[in-house]
Coordinates of N, CA, C and O in Angstrom, one line a residue:
M215 N 22.8 -54.9 186.1 CA 21.5 -55.2 186.6 C 21.0 -54.0 187.5 O 21.7 -53.5 188.4
G216 N 19.8 -53.5 187.1 CA 19.3 -52.4 187.8 C 19.8 -51.0 187.4 O 19.5 -50.0 188.0
A217 N 20.6 -51.0 186.3 CA 21.1 -49.7 185.8 C 20.1 -49.0 185.0 O 20.3 -47.8 184.8
G218 N 19.1 -49.6 184.5 CA 18.1 -49.0 183.7 C 18.3 -49.1 182.2 O 17.8 -48.3 181.4
K219 N 19.0 -50.2 181.8 CA 19.3 -50.3 180.3 C 18.1 -50.2 179.4 O 18.1 -49.4 178.5
S220 N 17.1 -51.0 179.7 CA 15.9 -51.1 178.8 C 15.2 -49.8 178.9 O 14.7 -49.2 177.8
T221 N 15.0 -49.2 180.0 CA 14.2 -48.0 180.2 C 14.9 -46.8 179.5 O 14.3 -46.0 178.8
V222 N 16.2 -46.7 179.7 CA 17.0 -45.6 179.1 C 17.0 -45.7 177.6 O 16.9 -44.8 176.9
A223 N 17.1 -47.0 177.2 CA 17.1 -47.2 175.7 C 15.8 -46.8 175.1 O 15.8 -46.2 174.0
R224 N 14.7 -47.0 175.7 CA 13.4 -46.6 175.2 C 13.3 -45.0 175.2 O 12.8 -44.4 174.2
V225 N 13.9 -44.4 176.2 CA 13.9 -42.9 176.2 C 14.7 -42.4 175.1 O 14.2 -41.5 174.3
L226 N 15.9 -42.9 174.9 CA 16.7 -42.5 173.8 C 16.1 -42.8 172.4 O 16.2 -41.9 171.5
S227 N 15.5 -43.9 172.2 CA 14.9 -44.2 170.9 C 13.7 -43.2 170.6 O 13.6 -42.8 169.5
E228 N 13.0 -42.9 171.6 CA 11.9 -41.9 171.4 C 12.5 -40.5 171.1 O 12.0 -39.9 170.1
R229 N 13.5 -40.1 171.8 CA 14.1 -38.8 171.5 C 14.7 -38.7 170.1 O 14.7 -37.7 169.5
W230 N 15.3 -39.8 169.7 CA 16.1 -39.8 168.4 C 15.2 -40.3 167.2 O 15.6 -40.2 166.1
G231 N 13.9 -40.7 167.6 CA 13.0 -41.1 166.5 C 13.5 -42.4 165.8 O 13.3 -42.5 164.6
V232 N 14.1 -43.3 166.5 CA 14.5 -44.6 166.0 C 13.9 -45.7 166.8 O 13.4 -45.5 167.9
A233 N 14.0 -46.9 166.2 CA 13.4 -48.1 166.9 C 14.3 -48.5 168.1 O 15.5 -48.3 168.1
H234 N 13.7 -49.1 169.1 CA 14.4 -49.7 170.2 C 14.2 -51.2 170.1 O 13.2 -51.7 169.8
R235 N 15.3 -51.9 170.4 CA 15.2 -53.4 170.5 C 16.0 -53.8 171.7 O 17.0 -53.3 172.1
D236 N 15.4 -54.9 172.4 CA 16.0 -55.4 173.6 C 16.3 -56.9 173.4 O 15.3 -57.6 173.1
T237 N 17.5 -57.3 173.5 CA 17.8 -58.7 173.2 C 17.2 -59.7 174.2 O 17.0 -60.8 173.9
D238 N 17.0 -59.2 175.5 CA 16.3 -60.1 176.4 C 14.9 -60.4 175.9 O 14.4 -61.5 176.0
D239 N 14.2 -59.3 175.4 CA 12.9 -59.5 174.8 C 12.9 -60.4 173.6 O 12.0 -61.3 173.4
D240 N 14.0 -60.3 172.8 CA 14.1 -61.2 171.6 C 14.2 -62.6 172.0 O 13.6 -63.5 171.4
V241 N 15.0 -62.9 173.1 CA 15.2 -64.3 173.5 C 13.8 -64.8 174.1 O 13.4 -66.0 173.7
E242 N 13.1 -64.0 174.9 CA 11.8 -64.5 175.4 C 10.8 -64.7 174.3 O 10.1 -65.7 174.3
A243 N 10.8 -63.8 173.3 CA 9.8 -64.0 172.2 C 10.2 -65.3 171.4 O 9.3 -66.0 171.0
A244 N 11.4 -65.5 171.1 CA 11.8 -66.7 170.3 C 11.6 -68.0 171.0 O 11.2 -69.0 170.4
Q245 N 11.7 -67.9 172.4 CA 11.5 -69.2 173.2 C 10.1 -69.3 173.7 O 9.7 -70.4 174.1
G246 N 9.3 -68.3 173.7 CA 8.0 -68.3 174.2 C 7.9 -68.5 175.7 O 6.9 -69.1 176.2
R247 N 8.9 -68.1 176.4 CA 8.9 -68.2 177.8 C 9.9 -67.2 178.4 O 10.7 -66.6 177.7
S248 N 9.8 -66.9 179.7 CA 10.6 -65.9 180.3 C 12.1 -66.4 180.5 O 12.4 -67.6 180.5
I249 N 13.0 -65.4 180.7 CA 14.4 -65.7 180.9 C 14.5 -66.6 182.2 O 15.3 -67.5 182.3
S250 N 13.7 -66.2 183.2 CA 13.7 -67.0 184.5 C 13.4 -68.5 184.2 O 14.1 -69.4 184.7
D251 N 12.4 -68.7 183.4 CA 12.0 -70.1 183.1 C 13.1 -70.8 182.3 O 13.4 -72.0 182.5
I252 N 13.8 -70.1 181.4 CA 14.9 -70.7 180.6 C 16.0 -71.1 181.6 O 16.6 -72.2 181.5
F253 N 16.4 -70.2 182.5 CA 17.4 -70.5 183.5 C 17.0 -71.7 184.3 O 17.8 -72.6 184.5
V254 N 15.8 -71.8 184.8 CA 15.4 -72.9 185.6 C 15.3 -74.2 184.8 O 15.8 -75.2 185.2
D255 N 14.7 -74.1 183.6 CA 14.5 -75.3 182.8 C 15.7 -75.9 182.1 O 16.0 -77.1 182.0
D256 N 16.5 -74.9 181.6 CA 17.6 -75.3 180.7 C 19.0 -75.0 181.3 O 20.0 -75.5 180.7
G257 N 19.1 -74.0 182.2 CA 20.4 -73.6 182.8 C 20.9 -72.4 182.2 O 20.5 -71.9 181.1
E258 N 21.9 -71.8 182.9 CA 22.5 -70.6 182.4 C 23.2 -70.7 181.1 O 23.1 -69.8 180.2
A259 N 23.9 -71.8 180.9 CA 24.7 -72.0 179.6 C 23.7 -71.9 178.4 O 24.1 -71.3 177.4
A260 N 22.6 -72.6 178.5 CA 21.6 -72.6 177.4 C 21.1 -71.2 177.2 O 21.0 -70.7 176.0
F261 N 20.8 -70.4 178.3 CA 20.4 -69.1 178.1 C 21.5 -68.2 177.4 O 21.2 -67.4 176.5
R262 N 22.7 -68.4 177.8 CA 23.8 -67.6 177.3 C 24.0 -67.8 175.8 O 24.3 -66.9 175.0
A263 N 23.8 -69.1 175.4 CA 23.9 -69.4 173.9 C 22.7 -68.7 173.2 O 23.0 -68.1 172.1
L264 N 21.5 -68.7 173.7 CA 20.4 -68.0 173.1 C 20.7 -66.5 173.0 O 20.4 -65.8 172.0
E265 N 21.2 -66.0 174.1 CA 21.5 -64.5 174.2 C 22.6 -64.1 173.2 O 22.4 -63.1 172.5
K266 N 23.6 -64.9 173.1 CA 24.7 -64.7 172.1 C 24.1 -64.6 170.7 O 24.4 -63.7 169.9
A267 N 23.2 -65.5 170.3 CA 22.6 -65.5 169.0 C 21.7 -64.3 168.8 O 21.7 -63.7 167.7
A268 N 21.0 -63.9 169.9 CA 20.1 -62.8 169.8 C 20.9 -61.5 169.6 O 20.4 -60.6 168.8
V269 N 22.0 -61.3 170.3 CA 22.8 -60.1 170.1 C 23.4 -60.1 168.7 O 23.3 -59.0 168.0
A270 N 23.9 -61.2 168.2 CA 24.4 -61.2 166.8 C 23.4 -60.8 165.8 O 23.6 -60.0 164.9
A271 N 22.2 -61.4 166.0 CA 21.1 -61.1 165.0 C 20.7 -59.6 165.1 O 20.5 -59.0 164.1
A272 N 20.6 -59.1 166.3 CA 20.2 -57.7 166.5 C 21.2 -56.8 165.9 O 20.9 -55.8 165.3
L273 N 22.5 -57.0 166.1 CA 23.5 -56.2 165.6 C 23.5 -56.2 164.1 O 23.8 -55.2 163.4
A274 N 23.2 -57.3 163.5 CA 23.1 -57.4 162.0 C 21.9 -56.8 161.4 O 21.9 -56.3 160.3
E275 N 20.8 -56.8 162.1 CA 19.5 -56.4 161.6 C 19.0 -55.1 162.0 O 18.1 -54.5 161.3
H276 N 19.4 -54.6 163.1 CA 18.8 -53.4 163.8 C 19.7 -52.2 163.7 O 20.9 -52.3 163.9
D277 N 19.2 -51.0 163.4 CA 20.0 -49.8 163.3 C 19.5 -48.7 164.3 O 19.9 -47.6 164.1
G278 N 18.7 -49.1 165.2 CA 18.3 -48.1 166.2 C 19.1 -48.3 167.5 O 20.2 -48.7 167.6
V279 N 18.4 -48.1 168.6 CA 19.0 -48.2 170.0 C 18.8 -49.7 170.4 O 17.7 -50.2 170.3
L280 N 19.8 -50.3 170.8 CA 19.8 -51.7 171.2 C 20.2 -51.8 172.7 O 21.2 -51.3 173.1
S281 N 19.4 -52.5 173.5 CA 19.8 -52.8 174.9 C 20.1 -54.3 175.0 O 19.3 -55.1 174.5
L282 N 21.2 -54.5 175.7 CA 21.6 -55.9 175.9 C 21.4 -56.3 177.3 O 21.5 -55.5 178.2
G283 N 21.2 -57.6 177.6 CA 21.2 -58.1 178.9 C 22.5 -57.9 179.6 O 23.5 -57.8 178.9
G284 N 22.5 -57.8 180.9 CA 23.7 -57.5 181.7 C 24.8 -58.5 181.5 O 26.0 -58.1 181.7
G285 N 24.5 -59.7 181.1 CA 25.6 -60.7 181.0 C 26.1 -60.9 179.5 O 27.0 -61.7 179.3
A286 N 25.5 -60.2 178.6 CA 25.8 -60.4 177.2 C 27.2 -60.2 176.9 O 27.8 -61.0 176.1
V287 N 27.9 -59.2 177.4 CA 29.2 -58.9 177.1 C 30.2 -59.9 177.8 O 31.4 -59.7 177.5
L288 N 29.8 -60.8 178.5 CA 30.7 -61.8 179.1 C 31.3 -62.7 178.0 O 32.3 -63.3 178.2
D289 N 30.5 -62.8 176.9 CA 31.0 -63.7 175.9 C 32.0 -63.0 175.0 O 31.7 -61.9 174.5
P290 N 33.2 -63.5 174.8 CA 34.2 -62.9 173.9 C 33.7 -62.6 172.5 O 34.1 -61.6 171.9
D291 N 33.0 -63.5 171.9 CA 32.5 -63.3 170.6 C 31.5 -62.1 170.5 O 31.6 -61.3 169.5
T292 N 30.7 -61.9 171.5 CA 29.8 -60.8 171.6 C 30.6 -59.5 171.7 O 30.3 -58.5 171.0
R293 N 31.6 -59.5 172.6 CA 32.5 -58.3 172.7 C 33.1 -58.0 171.4 O 33.2 -56.8 171.0
A294 N 33.5 -59.0 170.6 CA 34.1 -58.7 169.3 C 33.1 -58.1 168.3 O 33.4 -57.2 167.6
L295 N 31.9 -58.6 168.4 CA 30.8 -58.0 167.5 C 30.5 -56.6 167.9 O 30.1 -55.8 167.0
L296 N 30.7 -56.2 169.1 CA 30.4 -54.8 169.6 C 31.5 -53.9 169.2 O 31.2 -52.6 169.1
A297 N 32.7 -54.4 168.8 CA 33.7 -53.5 168.4 C 33.3 -52.6 167.2 O 32.7 -53.1 166.3
G298 N 33.6 -51.4 167.3 CA 33.2 -50.5 166.2 C 31.8 -49.8 166.4 O 31.4 -49.0 165.6
H299 N 31.1 -50.3 167.4 CA 29.7 -49.7 167.7 C 29.9 -48.8 168.9 O 30.8 -49.0 169.7
R300 N 29.0 -47.8 169.0 CA 29.0 -47.0 170.2 C 28.3 -47.8 171.3 O 27.1 -48.2 171.1
V301 N 29.0 -48.1 172.3 CA 28.5 -48.9 173.4 C 28.5 -48.0 174.7 O 29.6 -47.5 175.1
V302 N 27.4 -47.9 175.4 CA 27.3 -47.2 176.6 C 27.1 -48.1 177.8 O 26.3 -49.0 177.8
F303 N 28.0 -47.9 178.7 CA 27.9 -48.7 180.0 C 27.2 -47.8 181.0 O 27.7 -46.7 181.4
L304 N 26.0 -48.3 181.4 CA 25.3 -47.5 182.5 C 25.8 -48.1 183.8 O 25.4 -49.2 184.3
Q305 N 26.7 -47.4 184.4 CA 27.3 -47.8 185.7 C 26.3 -47.5 186.9 O 25.8 -46.4 187.0
V306 N 26.2 -48.5 187.8 CA 25.4 -48.3 188.9 C 26.1 -48.8 190.1 O 26.8 -49.9 190.0
G307 N 26.1 -48.1 191.2 CA 26.7 -48.5 192.4 C 26.0 -49.6 193.2 O 24.8 -49.9 192.9
L308 N 26.7 -50.3 194.1 CA 26.1 -51.4 194.8 C 24.8 -51.0 195.5 O 23.8 -51.7 195.3
A309 N 24.8 -50.0 196.3 CA 23.6 -49.6 197.1 C 22.4 -49.3 196.2 O 21.3 -49.7 196.4
E310 N 22.7 -48.6 195.1 CA 21.7 -48.2 194.2 C 21.1 -49.4 193.4 O 19.9 -49.6 193.2
A311 N 22.0 -50.3 193.0 CA 21.6 -51.5 192.3 C 20.7 -52.4 193.2 O 19.6 -52.8 192.7
V312 N 21.1 -52.5 194.4 CA 20.3 -53.4 195.3 C 18.9 -52.7 195.5 O 17.9 -53.4 195.5
K313 N 18.9 -51.4 195.7 CA 17.6 -50.7 195.9 C 16.7 -50.9 194.6 O 15.5 -51.1 194.8
R314 N 17.3 -50.8 193.5 CA 16.5 -50.9 192.2 C 16.0 -52.3 192.0 O 14.9 -52.4 191.4
V315 N 16.8 -53.3 192.3 CA 16.3 -54.7 191.9 C 15.5 -55.3 193.0 O 14.9 -56.3 192.9
G316 N 15.5 -54.7 194.2 CA 14.6 -55.2 195.3 C 15.1 -56.5 195.7 O 16.3 -56.8 195.9
L317 N 14.2 -57.4 195.9 CA 14.5 -58.8 196.3 C 15.0 -59.7 195.2 O 15.2 -60.9 195.4
G318 N 15.1 -59.2 194.0 CA 15.5 -60.0 192.9 C 14.5 -60.9 192.3 O 14.8 -61.8 191.5
A319 N 13.2 -60.7 192.6 CA 12.2 -61.5 192.0 C 12.3 -61.5 190.5 O 12.4 -60.4 189.9
G320 N 12.3 -62.6 189.9 CA 12.4 -62.7 188.4 C 13.8 -62.6 187.9 O 14.0 -62.5 186.7
R321 N 14.8 -62.5 188.8 CA 16.2 -62.4 188.4 C 17.0 -63.6 188.9 O 17.4 -63.7 190.0
P322 N 17.1 -64.6 188.0 CA 17.7 -65.9 188.5 C 19.1 -65.8 189.0 O 19.5 -66.6 189.9
L323 N 19.9 -64.8 188.6 CA 21.2 -64.7 189.2 C 21.3 -64.1 190.6 O 22.3 -64.1 191.2
L324 N 20.1 -63.7 191.1 CA 20.1 -63.1 192.4 C 19.5 -64.0 193.5 O 19.2 -63.5 194.6
L325 N 19.4 -65.2 193.2 CA 18.8 -66.1 194.2 C 19.7 -66.2 195.4 O 20.9 -66.2 195.3
G326 N 19.2 -66.1 196.6 CA 20.0 -66.1 197.8 C 20.1 -64.7 198.3 O 19.2 -63.9 198.3
N327 N 21.3 -64.3 198.8 CA 21.6 -63.0 199.4 C 21.7 -62.0 198.3 O 22.8 -62.0 197.6
V328 N 20.7 -61.2 198.1 CA 20.7 -60.2 196.9 C 21.9 -59.3 196.9 O 22.6 -59.1 195.9
R329 N 22.2 -58.7 198.1 CA 23.3 -57.7 198.1 C 24.6 -58.4 197.8 O 25.4 -57.9 197.0
A330 N 24.9 -59.6 198.3 CA 26.1 -60.3 198.1 C 26.2 -60.7 196.6 O 27.3 -60.6 196.0
R331 N 25.1 -61.1 196.0 CA 25.1 -61.5 194.6 C 25.3 -60.3 193.7 O 26.1 -60.4 192.7
V332 N 24.7 -59.2 194.0 CA 24.9 -58.0 193.2 C 26.3 -57.5 193.3 O 26.9 -57.2 192.3
K333 N 26.9 -57.5 194.5 CA 28.3 -57.1 194.6 C 29.2 -58.1 193.8 O 30.1 -57.6 193.1
A334 N 29.0 -59.4 193.9 CA 29.8 -60.3 193.1 C 29.7 -60.0 191.6 O 30.7 -60.1 190.9
L335 N 28.5 -59.8 191.2 CA 28.3 -59.5 189.7 C 28.9 -58.2 189.3 O 29.6 -58.2 188.3
L336 N 28.8 -57.2 190.1 CA 29.5 -55.9 189.8 C 31.0 -56.1 189.8 O 31.6 -55.6 188.9
D337 N 31.5 -56.8 190.8 CA 33.0 -57.0 190.8 C 33.5 -57.7 189.6 O 34.5 -57.4 189.1
E338 N 32.7 -58.8 189.2 CA 33.1 -59.6 188.1 C 33.0 -58.9 186.7 O 33.8 -58.9 185.9
R339 N 31.9 -58.1 186.6 CA 31.5 -57.6 185.3 C 32.0 -56.2 185.0 O 32.2 -55.9 183.8
T340 N 32.2 -55.4 186.0 CA 32.5 -54.0 185.7 C 33.8 -53.8 184.8 O 33.8 -53.0 183.9
P341 N 34.9 -54.6 185.1 CA 36.0 -54.4 184.2 C 35.7 -54.8 182.8 O 36.3 -54.2 181.8
I342 N 34.9 -55.8 182.6 CA 34.5 -56.2 181.2 C 33.6 -55.1 180.6 O 33.9 -54.7 179.4
Y343 N 32.7 -54.6 181.3 CA 31.8 -53.5 180.8 C 32.7 -52.3 180.4 O 32.5 -51.7 179.3
T344 N 33.6 -51.9 181.2 CA 34.4 -50.7 180.9 C 35.3 -51.0 179.7 O 35.6 -50.0 178.9
S345 N 35.8 -52.2 179.5 CA 36.6 -52.5 178.4 C 35.9 -52.4 177.1 O 36.5 -52.2 176.0
V346 N 34.6 -52.7 177.1 CA 33.8 -52.7 175.9 C 33.2 -51.3 175.6 O 33.0 -50.9 174.4
A347 N 33.0 -50.5 176.6 CA 32.3 -49.2 176.5 C 33.1 -48.2 175.8 O 34.3 -48.0 176.0
T348 N 32.4 -47.4 175.0 CA 32.9 -46.2 174.4 C 32.6 -45.0 175.3 O 33.2 -44.0 175.3
V349 N 31.5 -45.2 176.1 CA 31.0 -44.1 177.0 C 30.6 -44.8 178.3 O 29.9 -45.9 178.2
V350 N 30.9 -44.2 179.4 CA 30.5 -44.7 180.7 C 29.7 -43.6 181.4 O 30.1 -42.5 181.5
V351 N 28.5 -43.9 181.8 CA 27.6 -43.0 182.5 C 27.2 -43.5 183.8 O 26.6 -44.6 183.9
D352 N 27.4 -42.7 184.9 CA 27.0 -43.1 186.2 C 25.6 -42.8 186.4 O 25.1 -41.7 186.1
T353 N 24.8 -43.8 186.8 CA 23.3 -43.6 186.8 C 22.8 -43.4 188.3 O 21.6 -43.2 188.4
D354 N 23.7 -43.5 189.2 CA 23.2 -43.4 190.6 C 22.5 -42.0 190.8 O 23.0 -41.0 190.4
D355 N 21.4 -42.1 191.5 CA 20.6 -40.9 191.9 C 20.1 -40.1 190.7 O 19.7 -39.0 190.8
L356 N 20.0 -40.8 189.5 CA 19.4 -40.1 188.3 C 18.2 -40.9 187.8 O 18.2 -42.2 187.9
D357 N 17.2 -40.2 187.3 CA 16.1 -40.9 186.7 C 16.5 -41.2 185.2 O 17.5 -40.7 184.7
P358 N 15.7 -42.0 184.5 CA 16.1 -42.4 183.2 C 16.2 -41.2 182.2 O 17.1 -41.3 181.3
V359 N 15.4 -40.2 182.4 CA 15.5 -39.0 181.5 C 16.9 -38.3 181.7 O 17.5 -37.9 180.7
A360 N 17.3 -38.2 182.9 CA 18.6 -37.6 183.2 C 19.7 -38.4 182.7 O 20.7 -37.9 182.2
V361 N 19.6 -39.7 182.8 CA 20.6 -40.6 182.3 C 20.7 -40.5 180.8 O 21.8 -40.4 180.2
A362 N 19.6 -40.4 180.1 CA 19.5 -40.3 178.6 C 20.2 -38.9 178.2 O 21.0 -38.9 177.3
A363 N 20.0 -37.9 179.0 CA 20.6 -36.6 178.7 C 22.1 -36.7 178.8 O 22.8 -36.1 178.0
R364 N 22.6 -37.4 179.8 CA 24.0 -37.6 180.0 C 24.6 -38.4 178.9 O 25.7 -38.1 178.4
I365 N 23.9 -39.3 178.4 CA 24.4 -40.1 177.2 C 24.5 -39.2 176.0 O 25.5 -39.3 175.3
E366 N 23.4 -38.4 175.8 CA 23.5 -37.6 174.6 C 24.6 -36.6 174.7 O 25.3 -36.3 173.7
E367 N 24.9 -36.0 175.9 CA 26.0 -35.1 176.1 C 27.4 -35.8 175.7 O 28.2 -35.3 175.1
A368 N 27.5 -37.1 176.2 CA 28.7 -37.8 176.0 C 28.9 -38.2 174.6 O 30.1 -38.3 174.1
L369 N 27.8 -38.5 173.9 CA 28.0 -38.9 172.5 C 28.1 -37.7 171.5 O 28.4 -37.9 170.3
A370 N 27.8 -36.5 172.0 CA 27.8 -35.3 171.1 C 29.2 -35.0 170.6 O 30.2 -35.3 171.2

């Protein structure tokens, strides 16, 4: 969260001349409502099921740059689907993540103490992200163009 997944993916897709797809956008388009509304109305489990289906469909149909929501790789089936793909983990430190997400408006997992929630999410998810990633790029103090350049270097 706050690492710049969608923004960096758009930069890379433009540089490489390929399409960009974002599974969070896919879920919102299919449901006709925001992720926040899905969380509030149906709960996290319902959103995760929609997310899992969106990732599976995108991996089967899309051959450009794909950005996943921050919780997508928590699902073991999704991790299995990512095997064999180049997966980039955009690592962000706690202070930088909190600065980037602000008060967490529109981010249902950040309700309450934003700093404490971001720390808990980073602590929980970082080992999973690194286990799935073929490349890890530290995004702290970098703009999206610089992050994209680091990704290109790492994938070269």
